[in-house]
Amino acid sequence: DAGVIQSPRHEVTEMGQEVTLRCKPISGHDYLFWYRQTMMRGLELLIYFNNNVPIDDSGMPEDRFSAKMPNASFSTLKIQPSEPRDSAVYFCASSGDLAPDTQYFGPGTRLTVL
Amino acid sequence: QKEVEQNSGPLSVPEGAIASLNCTYSDRGSQSFFWYRQYSGKSPELIMSIYSNGDKEDGRFTAQLNKASQYVSLLIRDSQPSDSATYLCAVKTSYDKVIFGPGTSLSVIP
């Protein structure tokens, strides 16, 4: 199994630009999670999906953030417009129905907004 | 009060010693508890989960849970330099959300 795949691994952009992060969960997993990790705030859950449907987006910081899961094998997290305070490592994780709490994390995308 | 709290660390132990990592949580209705290990620059990796009061052992790792005290710990026996990492405590709350603690950095000195 290839594990959770995220792209890009690193992204450097300028304030005001749109940023799109991508995630491919482990095949067969029904849950997909987006996290953000910073030194100040630690690891925070932004949103999670079950069977492609957003279940809890209460962690999405503001309207500039949006996430979609058009099918079982692909999800995006978009930031528009980006701000320097969005700089962080963004992780995608997935889990299966039999063990929904056993989350497998992707390698993360390190985002730097200048 | 933060929902999940951990020793701020860093925690340094000599090779071969027992490392003890502690975590407290605020939601008394929480039922599921997890320990993740995160090496520098890498993603979190689940190493232990515990759901019932008492101890759960897996190799050199032992998770301990005391729901009455709202306390969960991780013991690492015979610590190795390869155990040097940040350990994240995670709690699934009564409202079905997994909350991560800030992590404790562990350094095992050869």
PDB file of N, CA and C in Angstrom, chain B residues 12-64:
ATOM      1  N   SER B  12      14.618  14.413  28.919  1.00  0.00           N
ATOM      2  CA  SER B  12      15.858  13.716  28.560  1.00  0.00           C
ATOM      3  C   SER B  12      16.050  12.527  29.488  1.00  0.00           C
ATOM      4  N   VAL B  13      16.311  11.367  28.902  1.00  0.00           N
ATOM      5  CA  VAL B  13      16.577  10.171  29.699  1.00  0.00           C
ATOM      6  C   VAL B  13      17.798   9.463  29.119  1.00  0.00           C
ATOM      7  N   PRO B  14      18.561   8.770  29.953  1.00  0.00           N
ATOM      8  CA  PRO B  14      19.701   8.012  29.429  1.00  0.00           C
ATOM      9  C   PRO B  14      19.218   6.735  28.744  1.00  0.00           C
ATOM     10  N   GLU B  15      19.999   6.281  27.801  1.00  0.00           N
ATOM     11  CA  GLU B  15      19.690   5.034  27.104  1.00  0.00           C
ATOM     12  C   GLU B  15      19.517   3.905  28.111  1.00  0.00           C
ATOM     13  N   GLY B  16      18.457   3.109  27.916  1.00  0.00           N
ATOM     14  CA  GLY B  16      18.186   1.990  28.806  1.00  0.00           C
ATOM     15  C   GLY B  16      17.237   2.320  29.945  1.00  0.00           C
ATOM     16  N   ALA B  17      16.984   3.587  30.183  1.00  0.00           N
ATOM     17  CA  ALA B  17      16.099   4.000  31.273  1.00  0.00           C
ATOM     18  C   ALA B  17      14.640   3.928  30.834  1.00  0.00           C
ATOM     19  N   ILE B  18      13.749   4.158  31.796  1.00  0.00           N
ATOM     20  CA  ILE B  18      12.318   4.232  31.493  1.00  0.00           C
ATOM     21  C   ILE B  18      11.937   5.696  31.272  1.00  0.00           C
ATOM     22  N   ALA B  19      11.277   5.962  30.153  1.00  0.00           N
ATOM     23  CA  ALA B  19      10.758   7.304  29.884  1.00  0.00           C
ATOM     24  C   ALA B  19       9.269   7.301  30.218  1.00  0.00           C
ATOM     25  N   SER B  20       8.839   8.322  30.937  1.00  0.00           N
ATOM     26  CA  SER B  20       7.444   8.421  31.350  1.00  0.00           C
ATOM     27  C   SER B  20       6.841   9.703  30.800  1.00  0.00           C
ATOM     28  N   LEU B  21       5.803   9.546  29.999  1.00  0.00           N
ATOM     29  CA  LEU B  21       5.155  10.684  29.357  1.00  0.00           C
ATOM     30  C   LEU B  21       3.717  10.757  29.870  1.00  0.00           C
ATOM     31  N   ASN B  22       3.295  11.949  30.228  1.00  0.00           N
ATOM     32  CA  ASN B  22       2.003  12.113  30.878  1.00  0.00           C
ATOM     33  C   ASN B  22       1.066  13.009  30.087  1.00  0.00           C
ATOM     34  N   CYS B  23      -0.233  12.768  30.283  1.00  0.00           N
ATOM     35  CA  CYS B  23      -1.260  13.507  29.553  1.00  0.00           C
ATOM     36  C   CYS B  23      -2.506  13.587  30.411  1.00  0.00           C
ATOM     37  N   THR B  24      -3.108  14.761  30.485  1.00  0.00           N
ATOM     38  CA  THR B  24      -4.392  14.906  31.154  1.00  0.00           C
ATOM     39  C   THR B  24      -5.392  15.501  30.178  1.00  0.00           C
ATOM     40  N   TYR B  25      -6.666  15.227  30.411  1.00  0.00           N
ATOM     41  CA  TYR B  25      -7.699  15.702  29.510  1.00  0.00           C
ATOM     42  C   TYR B  25      -8.877  16.229  30.315  1.00  0.00           C
ATOM     43  N   SER B  26      -9.665  17.090  29.697  1.00  0.00           N
ATOM     44  CA  SER B  26     -10.710  17.781  30.438  1.00  0.00           C
ATOM     45  C   SER B  26     -12.104  17.176  30.264  1.00  0.00           C
ATOM     46  N   ASP B  27     -12.351  16.503  29.129  1.00  0.00           N
ATOM     47  CA  ASP B  27     -13.684  15.961  28.864  1.00  0.00           C
ATOM     48  C   ASP B  27     -13.853  14.606  29.552  1.00  0.00           C
ATOM     49  N   ARG B  28     -14.624  14.586  30.634  1.00  0.00           N
ATOM     50  CA  ARG B  28     -14.781  13.368  31.429  1.00  0.00           C
ATOM     51  C   ARG B  28     -15.456  12.249  30.629  1.00  0.00           C
ATOM     52  N   GLY B  29     -16.188  12.611  29.571  1.00  0.00           N
ATOM     53  CA  GLY B  29     -16.873  11.605  28.768  1.00  0.00           C
ATOM     54  C   GLY B  29     -16.016  10.972  27.686  1.00  0.00           C
ATOM     55  N   SER B  30     -14.757  11.329  27.609  1.00  0.00           N
ATOM     56  CA  SER B  30     -13.860  10.772  26.590  1.00  0.00           C
ATOM     57  C   SER B  30     -13.690   9.273  26.803  1.00  0.00           C
ATOM     58  N   GLN B  31     -13.616   8.538  25.704  1.00  0.00           N
ATOM     59  CA  GLN B  31     -13.569   7.081  25.797  1.00  0.00           C
ATOM     60  C   GLN B  31     -12.368   6.459  25.094  1.00  0.00           C
ATOM     61  N   SER B  32     -11.742   7.210  24.202  1.00  0.00           N
ATOM     62  CA  SER B  32     -10.662   6.628  23.400  1.00  0.00           C
ATOM     63  C   SER B  32      -9.439   7.517  23.507  1.00  0.00           C
ATOM     64  N   PHE B  33      -8.272   6.855  23.640  1.00  0.00           N
ATOM     65  CA  PHE B  33      -7.037   7.596  23.911  1.00  0.00           C
ATOM     66  C   PHE B  33      -5.906   7.014  23.079  1.00  0.00           C
ATOM     67  N   PHE B  34      -5.072   7.890  22.572  1.00  0.00           N
ATOM     68  CA  PHE B  34      -4.059   7.462  21.616  1.00  0.00           C
ATOM     69  C   PHE B  34      -2.733   8.136  21.911  1.00  0.00           C
ATOM     70  N   TRP B  35      -1.664   7.420  21.594  1.00  0.00           N
ATOM     71  CA  TRP B  35      -0.322   8.002  21.612  1.00  0.00           C
ATOM     72  C   TRP B  35       0.260   7.913  20.215  1.00  0.00           C
ATOM     73  N   TYR B  36       0.729   9.081  19.725  1.00  0.00           N
ATOM     74  CA  TYR B  36       1.382   9.150  18.434  1.00  0.00           C
ATOM     75  C   TYR B  36       2.844   9.550  18.657  1.00  0.00           C
ATOM     76  N   ARG B  37       3.692   9.053  17.818  1.00  0.00           N
ATOM     77  CA  ARG B  37       5.100   9.442  17.812  1.00  0.00           C
ATOM     78  C   ARG B  37       5.359  10.242  16.540  1.00  0.00           C
ATOM     79  N   GLN B  38       6.082  11.348  16.683  1.00  0.00           N
ATOM     80  CA  GLN B  38       6.403  12.178  15.524  1.00  0.00           C
ATOM     81  C   GLN B  38       7.878  12.518  15.538  1.00  0.00           C
ATOM     82  N   TYR B  39       8.594  11.956  14.586  1.00  0.00           N
ATOM     83  CA  TYR B  39       9.998  12.323  14.418  1.00  0.00           C
ATOM     84  C   TYR B  39      10.073  13.698  13.761  1.00  0.00           C
ATOM     85  N   SER B  40      11.165  14.375  14.013  1.00  0.00           N
ATOM     86  CA  SER B  40      11.351  15.720  13.489  1.00  0.00           C
ATOM     87  C   SER B  40      11.213  15.748  11.968  1.00  0.00           C
ATOM     88  N   GLY B  41      10.327  16.581  11.477  1.00  0.00           N
ATOM     89  CA  GLY B  41      10.136  16.719  10.041  1.00  0.00           C
ATOM     90  C   GLY B  41       9.282  15.636   9.412  1.00  0.00           C
ATOM     91  N   LYS B  42       8.728  14.765  10.240  1.00  0.00           N
ATOM     92  CA  LYS B  42       7.904  13.662   9.726  1.00  0.00           C
ATOM     93  C   LYS B  42       6.471  13.805  10.214  1.00  0.00           C
ATOM     94  N   SER B  43       5.629  12.877   9.781  1.00  0.00           N
ATOM     95  CA  SER B  43       4.222  12.921  10.177  1.00  0.00           C
ATOM     96  C   SER B  43       3.983  12.068  11.413  1.00  0.00           C
ATOM     97  N   PRO B  44       2.907  12.325  12.147  1.00  0.00           N
ATOM     98  CA  PRO B  44       2.592  11.513  13.331  1.00  0.00           C
ATOM     99  C   PRO B  44       2.288  10.067  12.940  1.00  0.00           C
ATOM    100  N   GLU B  45       2.688   9.167  13.845  1.00  0.00           N
ATOM    101  CA  GLU B  45       2.474   7.740  13.629  1.00  0.00           C
ATOM    102  C   GLU B  45       1.847   7.168  14.896  1.00  0.00           C
ATOM    103  N   LEU B  46       0.729   6.470  14.751  1.00  0.00           N
ATOM    104  CA  LEU B  46       0.055   5.889  15.908  1.00  0.00           C
ATOM    105  C   LEU B  46       0.879   4.736  16.475  1.00  0.00           C
ATOM    106  N   ILE B  47       1.164   4.784  17.783  1.00  0.00           N
ATOM    107  CA  ILE B  47       1.908   3.695  18.397  1.00  0.00           C
ATOM    108  C   ILE B  47       1.096   2.927  19.429  1.00  0.00           C
ATOM    109  N   MET B  48       0.120   3.591  20.051  1.00  0.00           N
ATOM    110  CA  MET B  48      -0.692   2.906  21.063  1.00  0.00           C
ATOM    111  C   MET B  48      -2.086   3.508  21.093  1.00  0.00           C
ATOM    112  N   SER B  49      -3.073   2.670  21.360  1.00  0.00           N
ATOM    113  CA  SER B  49      -4.410   3.152  21.657  1.00  0.00           C
ATOM    114  C   SER B  49      -4.893   2.407  22.899  1.00  0.00           C
ATOM    115  N   ILE B  50      -5.702   3.065  23.707  1.00  0.00           N
ATOM    116  CA  ILE B  50      -6.205   2.446  24.931  1.00  0.00           C
ATOM    117  C   ILE B  50      -7.609   2.949  25.182  1.00  0.00           C
ATOM    118  N   TYR B  51      -8.483   2.049  25.623  1.00  0.00           N
ATOM    119  CA  TYR B  51      -9.886   2.394  25.771  1.00  0.00           C
ATOM    120  C   TYR B  51     -10.421   2.090  27.173  1.00  0.00           C
ATOM    121  N   SER B  52      -9.712   1.207  27.920  1.00  0.00           N
ATOM    122  CA  SER B  52     -10.191   0.794  29.243  1.00  0.00           C
ATOM    123  C   SER B  52      -9.184   1.196  30.308  1.00  0.00           C
ATOM    124  N   ASN B  53      -9.676   1.408  31.501  1.00  0.00           N
ATOM    125  CA  ASN B  53      -8.789   1.695  32.634  1.00  0.00           C
ATOM    126  C   ASN B  53      -7.769   0.580  32.815  1.00  0.00           C
ATOM    127  N   GLY B  54      -6.565   0.973  33.193  1.00  0.00           N
ATOM    128  CA  GLY B  54      -5.527  -0.018  33.441  1.00  0.00           C
ATOM    129  C   GLY B  54      -4.366   0.155  32.499  1.00  0.00           C
ATOM    130  N   ASP B  55      -3.618  -0.910  32.332  1.00  0.00           N
ATOM    131  CA  ASP B  55      -2.417  -0.888  31.518  1.00  0.00           C
ATOM    132  C   ASP B  55      -2.621  -1.680  30.242  1.00  0.00           C
ATOM    133  N   LYS B  56      -1.959  -1.229  29.183  1.00  0.00           N
ATOM    134  CA  LYS B  56      -1.914  -1.967  27.927  1.00  0.00           C
ATOM    135  C   LYS B  56      -0.473  -1.973  27.459  1.00  0.00           C
ATOM    136  N   GLU B  57       0.053  -3.161  27.249  1.00  0.00           N
ATOM    137  CA  GLU B  57       1.468  -3.293  26.903  1.00  0.00           C
ATOM    138  C   GLU B  57       1.629  -3.731  25.457  1.00  0.00           C
ATOM    139  N   ASP B  58       2.634  -3.147  24.800  1.00  0.00           N
ATOM    140  CA  ASP B  58       2.979  -3.545  23.439  1.00  0.00           C
ATOM    141  C   ASP B  58       4.487  -3.402  23.291  1.00  0.00           C
ATOM    142  N   GLY B  59       5.172  -4.523  23.445  1.00  0.00           N
ATOM    143  CA  GLY B  59       6.636  -4.482  23.380  1.00  0.00           C
ATOM    144  C   GLY B  59       7.206  -3.651  24.519  1.00  0.00           C
ATOM    145  N   ARG B  60       8.010  -2.667  24.159  1.00  0.00           N
ATOM    146  CA  ARG B  60       8.611  -1.810  25.200  1.00  0.00           C
ATOM    147  C   ARG B  60       7.683  -0.694  25.659  1.00  0.00           C
ATOM    148  N   PHE B  61       6.526  -0.578  25.045  1.00  0.00           N
ATOM    149  CA  PHE B  61       5.592   0.502  25.351  1.00  0.00           C
ATOM    150  C   PHE B  61       4.457   0.003  26.239  1.00  0.00           C
ATOM    151  N   THR B  62       4.111   0.820  27.237  1.00  0.00           N
ATOM    152  CA  THR B  62       2.946   0.547  28.079  1.00  0.00           C
ATOM    153  C   THR B  62       2.133   1.825  28.194  1.00  0.00           C
ATOM    154  N   ALA B  63       0.859   1.734  27.824  1.00  0.00           N
ATOM    155  CA  ALA B  63      -0.055   2.851  28.021  1.00  0.00           C
ATOM    156  C   ALA B  63      -0.855   2.584  29.289  1.00  0.00           C
ATOM    157  N   GLN B  64      -1.063   3.626  30.066  1.00  0.00           N
ATOM    158  CA  GLN B  64      -1.828   3.511  31.304  1.00  0.00           C
ATOM    159  C   GLN B  64      -2.951   4.532  31.277  1.00  0.00           C
TER     160      GLN B  64
END
